[in-house]
Structure formats: structure tokens, C-alpha cells
PDB file of C-alpha atoms in Angstrom:
ATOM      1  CA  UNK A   1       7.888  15.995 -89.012  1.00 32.00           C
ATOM      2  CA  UNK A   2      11.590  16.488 -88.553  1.00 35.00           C
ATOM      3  CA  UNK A   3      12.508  16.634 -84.351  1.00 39.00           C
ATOM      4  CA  UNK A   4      14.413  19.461 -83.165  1.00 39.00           C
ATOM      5  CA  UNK A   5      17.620  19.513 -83.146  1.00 43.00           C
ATOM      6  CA  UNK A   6      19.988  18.189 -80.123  1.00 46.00           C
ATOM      7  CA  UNK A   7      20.155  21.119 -77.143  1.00 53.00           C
ATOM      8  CA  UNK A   8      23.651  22.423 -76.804  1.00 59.00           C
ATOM      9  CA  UNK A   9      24.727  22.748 -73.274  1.00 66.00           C
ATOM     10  CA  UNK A  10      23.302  25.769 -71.562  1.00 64.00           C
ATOM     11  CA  UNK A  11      25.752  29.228 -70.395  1.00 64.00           C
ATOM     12  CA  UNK A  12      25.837  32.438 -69.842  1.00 66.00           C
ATOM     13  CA  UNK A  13      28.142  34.777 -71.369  1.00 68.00           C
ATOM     14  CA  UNK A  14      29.495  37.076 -69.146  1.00 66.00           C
ATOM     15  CA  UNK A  15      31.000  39.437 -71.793  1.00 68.00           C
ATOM     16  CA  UNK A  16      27.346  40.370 -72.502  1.00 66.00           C
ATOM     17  CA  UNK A  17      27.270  42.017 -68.793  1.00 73.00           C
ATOM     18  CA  UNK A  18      29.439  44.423 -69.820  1.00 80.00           C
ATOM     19  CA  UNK A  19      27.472  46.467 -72.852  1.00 86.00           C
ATOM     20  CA  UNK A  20      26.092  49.641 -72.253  1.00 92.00           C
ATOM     21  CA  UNK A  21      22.377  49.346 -72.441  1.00 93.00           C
ATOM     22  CA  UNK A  22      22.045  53.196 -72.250  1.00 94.00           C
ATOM     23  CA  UNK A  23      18.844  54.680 -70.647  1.00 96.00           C
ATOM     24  CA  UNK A  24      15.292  55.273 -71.971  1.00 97.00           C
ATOM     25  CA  UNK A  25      15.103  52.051 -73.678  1.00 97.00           C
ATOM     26  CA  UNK A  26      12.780  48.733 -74.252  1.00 97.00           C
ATOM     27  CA  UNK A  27      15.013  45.976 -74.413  1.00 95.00           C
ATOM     28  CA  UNK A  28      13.964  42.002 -75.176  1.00 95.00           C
ATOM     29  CA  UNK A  29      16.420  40.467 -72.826  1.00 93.00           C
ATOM     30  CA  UNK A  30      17.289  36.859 -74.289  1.00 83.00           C
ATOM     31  CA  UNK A  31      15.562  37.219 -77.206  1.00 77.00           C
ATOM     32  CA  UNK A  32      17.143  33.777 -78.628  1.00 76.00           C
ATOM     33  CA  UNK A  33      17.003  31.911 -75.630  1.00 82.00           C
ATOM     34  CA  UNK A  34      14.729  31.115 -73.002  1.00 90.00           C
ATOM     35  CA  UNK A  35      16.832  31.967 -69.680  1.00 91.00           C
ATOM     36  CA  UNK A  36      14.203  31.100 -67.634  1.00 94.00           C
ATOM     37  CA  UNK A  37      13.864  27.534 -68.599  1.00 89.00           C
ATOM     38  CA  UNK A  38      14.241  24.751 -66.267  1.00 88.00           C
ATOM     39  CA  UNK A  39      17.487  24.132 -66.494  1.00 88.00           C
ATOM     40  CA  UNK A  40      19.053  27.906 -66.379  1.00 91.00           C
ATOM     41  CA  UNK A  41      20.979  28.299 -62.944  1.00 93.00           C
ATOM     42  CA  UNK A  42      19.198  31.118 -60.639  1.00 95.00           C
ATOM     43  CA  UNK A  43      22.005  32.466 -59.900  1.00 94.00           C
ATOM     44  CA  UNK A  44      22.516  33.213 -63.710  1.00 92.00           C
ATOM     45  CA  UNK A  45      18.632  34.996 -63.801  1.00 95.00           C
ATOM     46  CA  UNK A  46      19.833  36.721 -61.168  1.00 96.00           C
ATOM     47  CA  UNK A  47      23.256  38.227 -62.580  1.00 93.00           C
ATOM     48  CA  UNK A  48      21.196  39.072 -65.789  1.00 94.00           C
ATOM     49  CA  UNK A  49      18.085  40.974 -63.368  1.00 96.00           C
ATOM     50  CA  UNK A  50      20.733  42.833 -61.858  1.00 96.00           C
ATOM     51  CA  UNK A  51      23.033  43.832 -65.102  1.00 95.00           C
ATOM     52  CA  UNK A  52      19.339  45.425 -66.408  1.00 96.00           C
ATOM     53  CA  UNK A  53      18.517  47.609 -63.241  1.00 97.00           C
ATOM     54  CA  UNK A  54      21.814  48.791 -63.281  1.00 96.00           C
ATOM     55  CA  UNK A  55      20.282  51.305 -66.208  1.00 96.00           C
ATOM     56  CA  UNK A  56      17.265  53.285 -66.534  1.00 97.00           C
ATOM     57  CA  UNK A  57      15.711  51.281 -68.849  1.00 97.00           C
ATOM     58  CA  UNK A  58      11.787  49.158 -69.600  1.00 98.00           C
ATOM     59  CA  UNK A  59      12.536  45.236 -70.156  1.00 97.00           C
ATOM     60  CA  UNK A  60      10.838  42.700 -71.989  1.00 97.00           C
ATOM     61  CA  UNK A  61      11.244  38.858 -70.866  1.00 97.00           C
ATOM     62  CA  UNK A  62       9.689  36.037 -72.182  1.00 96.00           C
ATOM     63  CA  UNK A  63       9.283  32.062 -71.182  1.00 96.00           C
ATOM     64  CA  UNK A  64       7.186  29.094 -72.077  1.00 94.00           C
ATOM     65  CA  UNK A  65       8.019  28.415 -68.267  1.00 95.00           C
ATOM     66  CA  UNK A  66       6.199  31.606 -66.939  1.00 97.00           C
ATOM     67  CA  UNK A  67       6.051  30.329 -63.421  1.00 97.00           C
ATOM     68  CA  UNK A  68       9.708  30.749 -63.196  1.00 96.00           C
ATOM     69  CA  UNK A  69       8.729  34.718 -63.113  1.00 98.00           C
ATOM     70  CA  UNK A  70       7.565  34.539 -59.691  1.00 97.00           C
ATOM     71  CA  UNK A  71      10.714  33.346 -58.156  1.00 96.00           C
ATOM     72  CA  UNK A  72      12.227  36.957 -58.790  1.00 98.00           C
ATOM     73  CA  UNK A  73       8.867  39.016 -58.915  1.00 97.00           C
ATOM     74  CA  UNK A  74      10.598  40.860 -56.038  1.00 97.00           C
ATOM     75  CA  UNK A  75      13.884  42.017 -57.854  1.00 98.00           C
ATOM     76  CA  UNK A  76      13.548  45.672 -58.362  1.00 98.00           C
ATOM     77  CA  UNK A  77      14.030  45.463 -62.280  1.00 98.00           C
ATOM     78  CA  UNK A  78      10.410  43.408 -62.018  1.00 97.00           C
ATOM     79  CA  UNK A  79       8.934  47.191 -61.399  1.00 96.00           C
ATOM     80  CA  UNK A  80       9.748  48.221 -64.916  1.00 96.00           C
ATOM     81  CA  UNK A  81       9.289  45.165 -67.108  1.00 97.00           C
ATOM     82  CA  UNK A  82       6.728  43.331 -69.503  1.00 98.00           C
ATOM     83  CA  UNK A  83       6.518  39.867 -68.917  1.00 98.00           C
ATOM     84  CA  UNK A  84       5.606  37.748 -72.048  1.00 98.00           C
ATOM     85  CA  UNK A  85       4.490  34.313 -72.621  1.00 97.00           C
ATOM     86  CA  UNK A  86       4.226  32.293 -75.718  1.00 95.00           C
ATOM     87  CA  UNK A  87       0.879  30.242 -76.338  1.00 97.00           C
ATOM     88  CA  UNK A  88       0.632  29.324 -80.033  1.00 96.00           C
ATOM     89  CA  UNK A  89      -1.916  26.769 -79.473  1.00 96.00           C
ATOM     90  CA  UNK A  90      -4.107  25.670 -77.377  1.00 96.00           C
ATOM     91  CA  UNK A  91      -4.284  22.384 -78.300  1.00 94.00           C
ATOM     92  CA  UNK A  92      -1.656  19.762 -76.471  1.00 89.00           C
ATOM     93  CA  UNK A  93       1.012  18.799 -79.562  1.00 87.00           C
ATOM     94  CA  UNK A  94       3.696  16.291 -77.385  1.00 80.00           C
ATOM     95  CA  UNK A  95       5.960  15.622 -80.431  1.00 79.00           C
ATOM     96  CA  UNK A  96       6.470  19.671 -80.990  1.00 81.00           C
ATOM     97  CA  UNK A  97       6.224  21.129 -77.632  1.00 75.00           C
ATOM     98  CA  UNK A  98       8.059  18.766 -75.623  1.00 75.00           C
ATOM     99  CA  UNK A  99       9.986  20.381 -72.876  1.00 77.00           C
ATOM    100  CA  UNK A 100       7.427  23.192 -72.531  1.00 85.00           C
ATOM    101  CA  UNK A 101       4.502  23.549 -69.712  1.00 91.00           C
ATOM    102  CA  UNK A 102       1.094  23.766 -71.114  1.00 93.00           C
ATOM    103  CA  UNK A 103      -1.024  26.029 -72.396  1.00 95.00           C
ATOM    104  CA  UNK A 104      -3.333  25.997 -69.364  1.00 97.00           C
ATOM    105  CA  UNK A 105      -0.626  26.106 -67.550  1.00 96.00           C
ATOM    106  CA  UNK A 106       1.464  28.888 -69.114  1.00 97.00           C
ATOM    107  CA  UNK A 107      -1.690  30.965 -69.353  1.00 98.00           C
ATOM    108  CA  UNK A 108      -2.544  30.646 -65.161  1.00 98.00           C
ATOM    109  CA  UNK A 109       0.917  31.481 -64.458  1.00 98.00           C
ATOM    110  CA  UNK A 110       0.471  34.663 -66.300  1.00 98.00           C
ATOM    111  CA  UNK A 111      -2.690  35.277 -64.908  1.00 98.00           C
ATOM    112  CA  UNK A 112      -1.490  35.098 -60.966  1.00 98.00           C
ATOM    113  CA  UNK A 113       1.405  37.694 -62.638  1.00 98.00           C
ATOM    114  CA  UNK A 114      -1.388  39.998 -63.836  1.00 98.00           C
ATOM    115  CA  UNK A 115      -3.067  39.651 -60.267  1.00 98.00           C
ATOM    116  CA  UNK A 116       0.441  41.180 -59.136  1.00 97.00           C
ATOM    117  CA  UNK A 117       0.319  44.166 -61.333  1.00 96.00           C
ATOM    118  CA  UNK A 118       2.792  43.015 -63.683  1.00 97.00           C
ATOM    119  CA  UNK A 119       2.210  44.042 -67.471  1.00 97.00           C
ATOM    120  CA  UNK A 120       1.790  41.041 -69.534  1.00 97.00           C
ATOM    121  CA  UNK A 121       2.587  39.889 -72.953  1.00 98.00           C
ATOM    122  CA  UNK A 122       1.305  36.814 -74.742  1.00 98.00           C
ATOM    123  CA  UNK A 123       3.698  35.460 -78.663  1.00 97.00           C
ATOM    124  CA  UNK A 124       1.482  33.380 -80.657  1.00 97.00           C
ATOM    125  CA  UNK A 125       4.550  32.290 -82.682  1.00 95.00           C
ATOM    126  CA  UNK A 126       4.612  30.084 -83.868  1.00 94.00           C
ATOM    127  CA  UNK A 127       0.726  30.160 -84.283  1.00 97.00           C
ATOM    128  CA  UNK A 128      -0.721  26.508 -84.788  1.00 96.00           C
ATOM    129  CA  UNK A 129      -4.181  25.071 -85.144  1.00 97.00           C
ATOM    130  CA  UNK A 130      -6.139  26.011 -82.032  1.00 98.00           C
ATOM    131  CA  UNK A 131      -9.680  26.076 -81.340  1.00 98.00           C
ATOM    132  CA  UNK A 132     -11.203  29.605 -81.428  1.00 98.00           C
ATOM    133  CA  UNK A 133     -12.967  30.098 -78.169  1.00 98.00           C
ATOM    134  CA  UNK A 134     -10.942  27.653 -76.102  1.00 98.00           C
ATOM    135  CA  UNK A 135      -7.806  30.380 -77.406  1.00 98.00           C
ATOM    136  CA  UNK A 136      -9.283  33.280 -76.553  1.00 98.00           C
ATOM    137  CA  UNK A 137      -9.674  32.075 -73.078  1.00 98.00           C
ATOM    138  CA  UNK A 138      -6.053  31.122 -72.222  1.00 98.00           C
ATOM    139  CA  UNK A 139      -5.322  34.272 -74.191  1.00 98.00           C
ATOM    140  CA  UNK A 140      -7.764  36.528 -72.546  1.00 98.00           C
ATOM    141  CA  UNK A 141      -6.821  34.947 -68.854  1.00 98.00           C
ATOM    142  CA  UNK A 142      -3.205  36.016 -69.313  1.00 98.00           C
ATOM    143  CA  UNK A 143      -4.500  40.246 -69.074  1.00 98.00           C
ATOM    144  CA  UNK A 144      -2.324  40.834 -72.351  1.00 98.00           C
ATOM    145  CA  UNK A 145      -1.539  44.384 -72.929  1.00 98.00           C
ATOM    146  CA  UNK A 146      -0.112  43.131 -76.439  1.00 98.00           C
ATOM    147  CA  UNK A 147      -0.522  39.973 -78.630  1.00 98.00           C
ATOM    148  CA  UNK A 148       2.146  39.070 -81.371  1.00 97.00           C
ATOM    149  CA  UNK A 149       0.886  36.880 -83.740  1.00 98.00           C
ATOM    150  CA  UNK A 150       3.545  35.259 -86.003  1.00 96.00           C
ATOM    151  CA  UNK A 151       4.162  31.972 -88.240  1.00 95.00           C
ATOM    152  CA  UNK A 152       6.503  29.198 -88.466  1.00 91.00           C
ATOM    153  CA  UNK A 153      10.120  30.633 -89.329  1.00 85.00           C
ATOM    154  CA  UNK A 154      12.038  27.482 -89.124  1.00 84.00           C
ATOM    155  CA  UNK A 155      11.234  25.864 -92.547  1.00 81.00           C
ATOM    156  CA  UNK A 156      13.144  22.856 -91.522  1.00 86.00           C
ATOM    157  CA  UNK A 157       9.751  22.183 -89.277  1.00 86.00           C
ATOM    158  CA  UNK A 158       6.258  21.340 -90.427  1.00 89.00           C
ATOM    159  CA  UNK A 159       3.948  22.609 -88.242  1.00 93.00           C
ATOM    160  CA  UNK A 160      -0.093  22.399 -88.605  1.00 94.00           C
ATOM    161  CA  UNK A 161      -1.274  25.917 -89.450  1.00 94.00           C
ATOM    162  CA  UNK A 162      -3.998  27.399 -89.119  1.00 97.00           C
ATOM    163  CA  UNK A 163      -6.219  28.588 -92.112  1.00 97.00           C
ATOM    164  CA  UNK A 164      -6.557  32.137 -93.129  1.00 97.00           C
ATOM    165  CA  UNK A 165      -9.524  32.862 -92.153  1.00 97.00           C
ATOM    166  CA  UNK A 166      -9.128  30.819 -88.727  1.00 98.00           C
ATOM    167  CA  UNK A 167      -6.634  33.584 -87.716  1.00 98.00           C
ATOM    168  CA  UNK A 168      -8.722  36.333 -88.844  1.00 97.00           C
ATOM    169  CA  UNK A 169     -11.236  35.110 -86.267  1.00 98.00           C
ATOM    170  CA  UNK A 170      -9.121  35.087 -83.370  1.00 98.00           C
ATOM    171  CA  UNK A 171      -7.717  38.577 -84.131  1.00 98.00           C
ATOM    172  CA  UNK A 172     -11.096  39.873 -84.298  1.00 98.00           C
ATOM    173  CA  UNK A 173     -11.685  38.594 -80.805  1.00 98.00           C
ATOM    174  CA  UNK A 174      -8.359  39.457 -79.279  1.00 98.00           C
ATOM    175  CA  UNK A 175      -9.188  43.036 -80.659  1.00 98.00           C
ATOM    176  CA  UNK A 176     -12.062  42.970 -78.256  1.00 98.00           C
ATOM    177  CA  UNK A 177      -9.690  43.323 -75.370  1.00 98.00           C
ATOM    178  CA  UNK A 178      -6.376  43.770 -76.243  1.00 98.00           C
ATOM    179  CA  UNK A 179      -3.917  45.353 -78.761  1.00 98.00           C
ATOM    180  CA  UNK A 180      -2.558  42.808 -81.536  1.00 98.00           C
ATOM    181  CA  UNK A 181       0.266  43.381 -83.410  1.00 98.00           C
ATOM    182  CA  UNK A 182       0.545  40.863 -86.790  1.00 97.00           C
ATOM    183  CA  UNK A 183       4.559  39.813 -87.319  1.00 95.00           C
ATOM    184  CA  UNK A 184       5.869  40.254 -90.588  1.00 93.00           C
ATOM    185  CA  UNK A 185       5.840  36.722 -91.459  1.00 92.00           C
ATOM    186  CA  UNK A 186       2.173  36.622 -90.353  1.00 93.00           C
ATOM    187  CA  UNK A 187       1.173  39.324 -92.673  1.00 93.00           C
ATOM    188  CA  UNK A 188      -0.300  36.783 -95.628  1.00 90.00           C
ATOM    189  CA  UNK A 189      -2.923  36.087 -93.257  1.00 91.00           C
ATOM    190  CA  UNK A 190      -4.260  39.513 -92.785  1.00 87.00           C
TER     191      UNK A 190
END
């Protein structure tokens, strides 16, 4: 299995705080980057929150450090947003998620978010081998109003997969409460 490669040093691009987001839209803020990771400055969180409720717009954010959320759960730009975490196992894998918290871990956070009100999110993507009902539960804990379910894209990285039919199970159970939406690079499993 081939290690990520080395982390280039984290900024923030302040030309990007000056595009017109227009009004009426769902954006994925930071769609490439996790900027609420450890190591990304609040202040920088907070420069990005404000940019987005400058315009009348619904936001999508996503971490694998979901906690992070409730340091700014009172900026006003909270009030219209999705909050999304990813949880593509729930099985402990050290060697491949390495900086990340843990499932459990991920999965409470969004659960204390839910008990807030906050619209939640869970990315299965990359999905890896999980045991069904142990998923379901951190799933079903994090009050999803949407599941994505995708596969591997880096094919630099071997990841352990789950079987067809494994997958098929859990979105028959996720169906049971939630909406699930199958990526296009997920699609060979349906």
C-alpha cells in the first residue's frame, strides 16, 4: 500500500474572497481541502464563514474533524448550512486514516450537531470494508439527511473494498432512514 503523499504547507487564498457567489445557491465550500482540520488557523474558518454570509446562499461543509463545527456553530452562516462528515468505514485502518479522528468519534460529533438542529451529511468515500450493523449505527447516529456513497478515486492507493453485494446491504438499510445518493464511481456496485 503506497503512503500518501507529503502535506504541502497549509493557506488560504485570499483572491478566492473576492468571487461572486451570487444568491440562491448550494455551494461545497472547500471541496478539495479540509479547512477545518487541525491545523487550519481559526481566524482563516472565520474569514471563509463570513465571505459565505455575505450572500444569500445554502452551504455545504465537510470534515473528518467534525468537532471543529462546534467552535463556530454560532456564526450566522451556521443557520443555512449542511454539515457533512465522511465515515467510509467503520473499522479502525491506522496506516490509511492517519491524521483523521475516528469513526466513533466523527459520528458523536455529528450527532451532538444534529441535537443542535443542524442538517447533517455523512460521504462514505472512499467506502472500505466495514461491518454491516456496526455501520449503520455510526451512520444512523449522525441524523443524515443524505448519504453519498462513493469508491476509491485515487488509483495510486489500494484500499480494501467492500464486495458488491456488501454495499448493497448497507444501502438497503440506510434507505430505511435516510436518502442515499450512489456517486458515479460507485455505480458498478448498484
Amino acid at each position: 500500500m503506497k503512503k500518501f503523499d507529503a502535506l504541502l504547507p497549509v493557506r488560504i487564498d485570499i483572491k478566492e474572497l473576492n468571487v461572486n457567489l451570487g444568491n440562491g445557491n448550494f455551494i461545497f465550500v472547500g471541496s478539495g481541502t479540509d479547512m477545518w482540520a487541525f491545523d487550519i488557523p481559526s481566524d482563516w474558518i472565520t474569514q471563509v464563514l463570513d465571505y459565505c454570509n455575505l450572500f444569500d446562499n445554502r452551504y455545504l461543509f465537510q470534515s473528518k474533524d467534525p468537532e471543529r463545527f462546534m467552535e463556530f456553530i454560532g456564526h450566522p452562516v451556521m443557520k443555512k448550512s449542511v454539515l457533512c462528515t465522511t465515515i467510509e468505514t467503520n473499522r479502525f485502518y491506522p496506516s490509511i486514516v492517519m491524521n483523521a479522528p475516528k469513526a466513533e468519534e466523527r459520528a458523536y460529533a455529528m450527532y451532538k450537531l444534529a441535537k443542535l438542529g443542524m442538517n447533517n451529511y455523512v460521504t462514505c468515500e472512499p467506502l472500505m470494508k466495514f461491518d454491516l450493523p456496526e455501520m449503520v449505527e455510526l451512520i444512523k447516529m449522525c441524523s443524515p439527511v443524505q448519504v453519498n456513497i462513493g469508491r476509491n478515486s485515487r488509483k495510486d492507493i489500494s484500499l480494501p473494498e467492500p464486495t458488491k453485494n456488501e454495499v448493497q446491504a448497507l444501502i438497503t438499510e440506510l434507505r430505511r432512514f435516510t436518502k442515499v445518493e450512489i456517486k458515479s464511481n460507485a455505480q458498478c456496485w448498484i
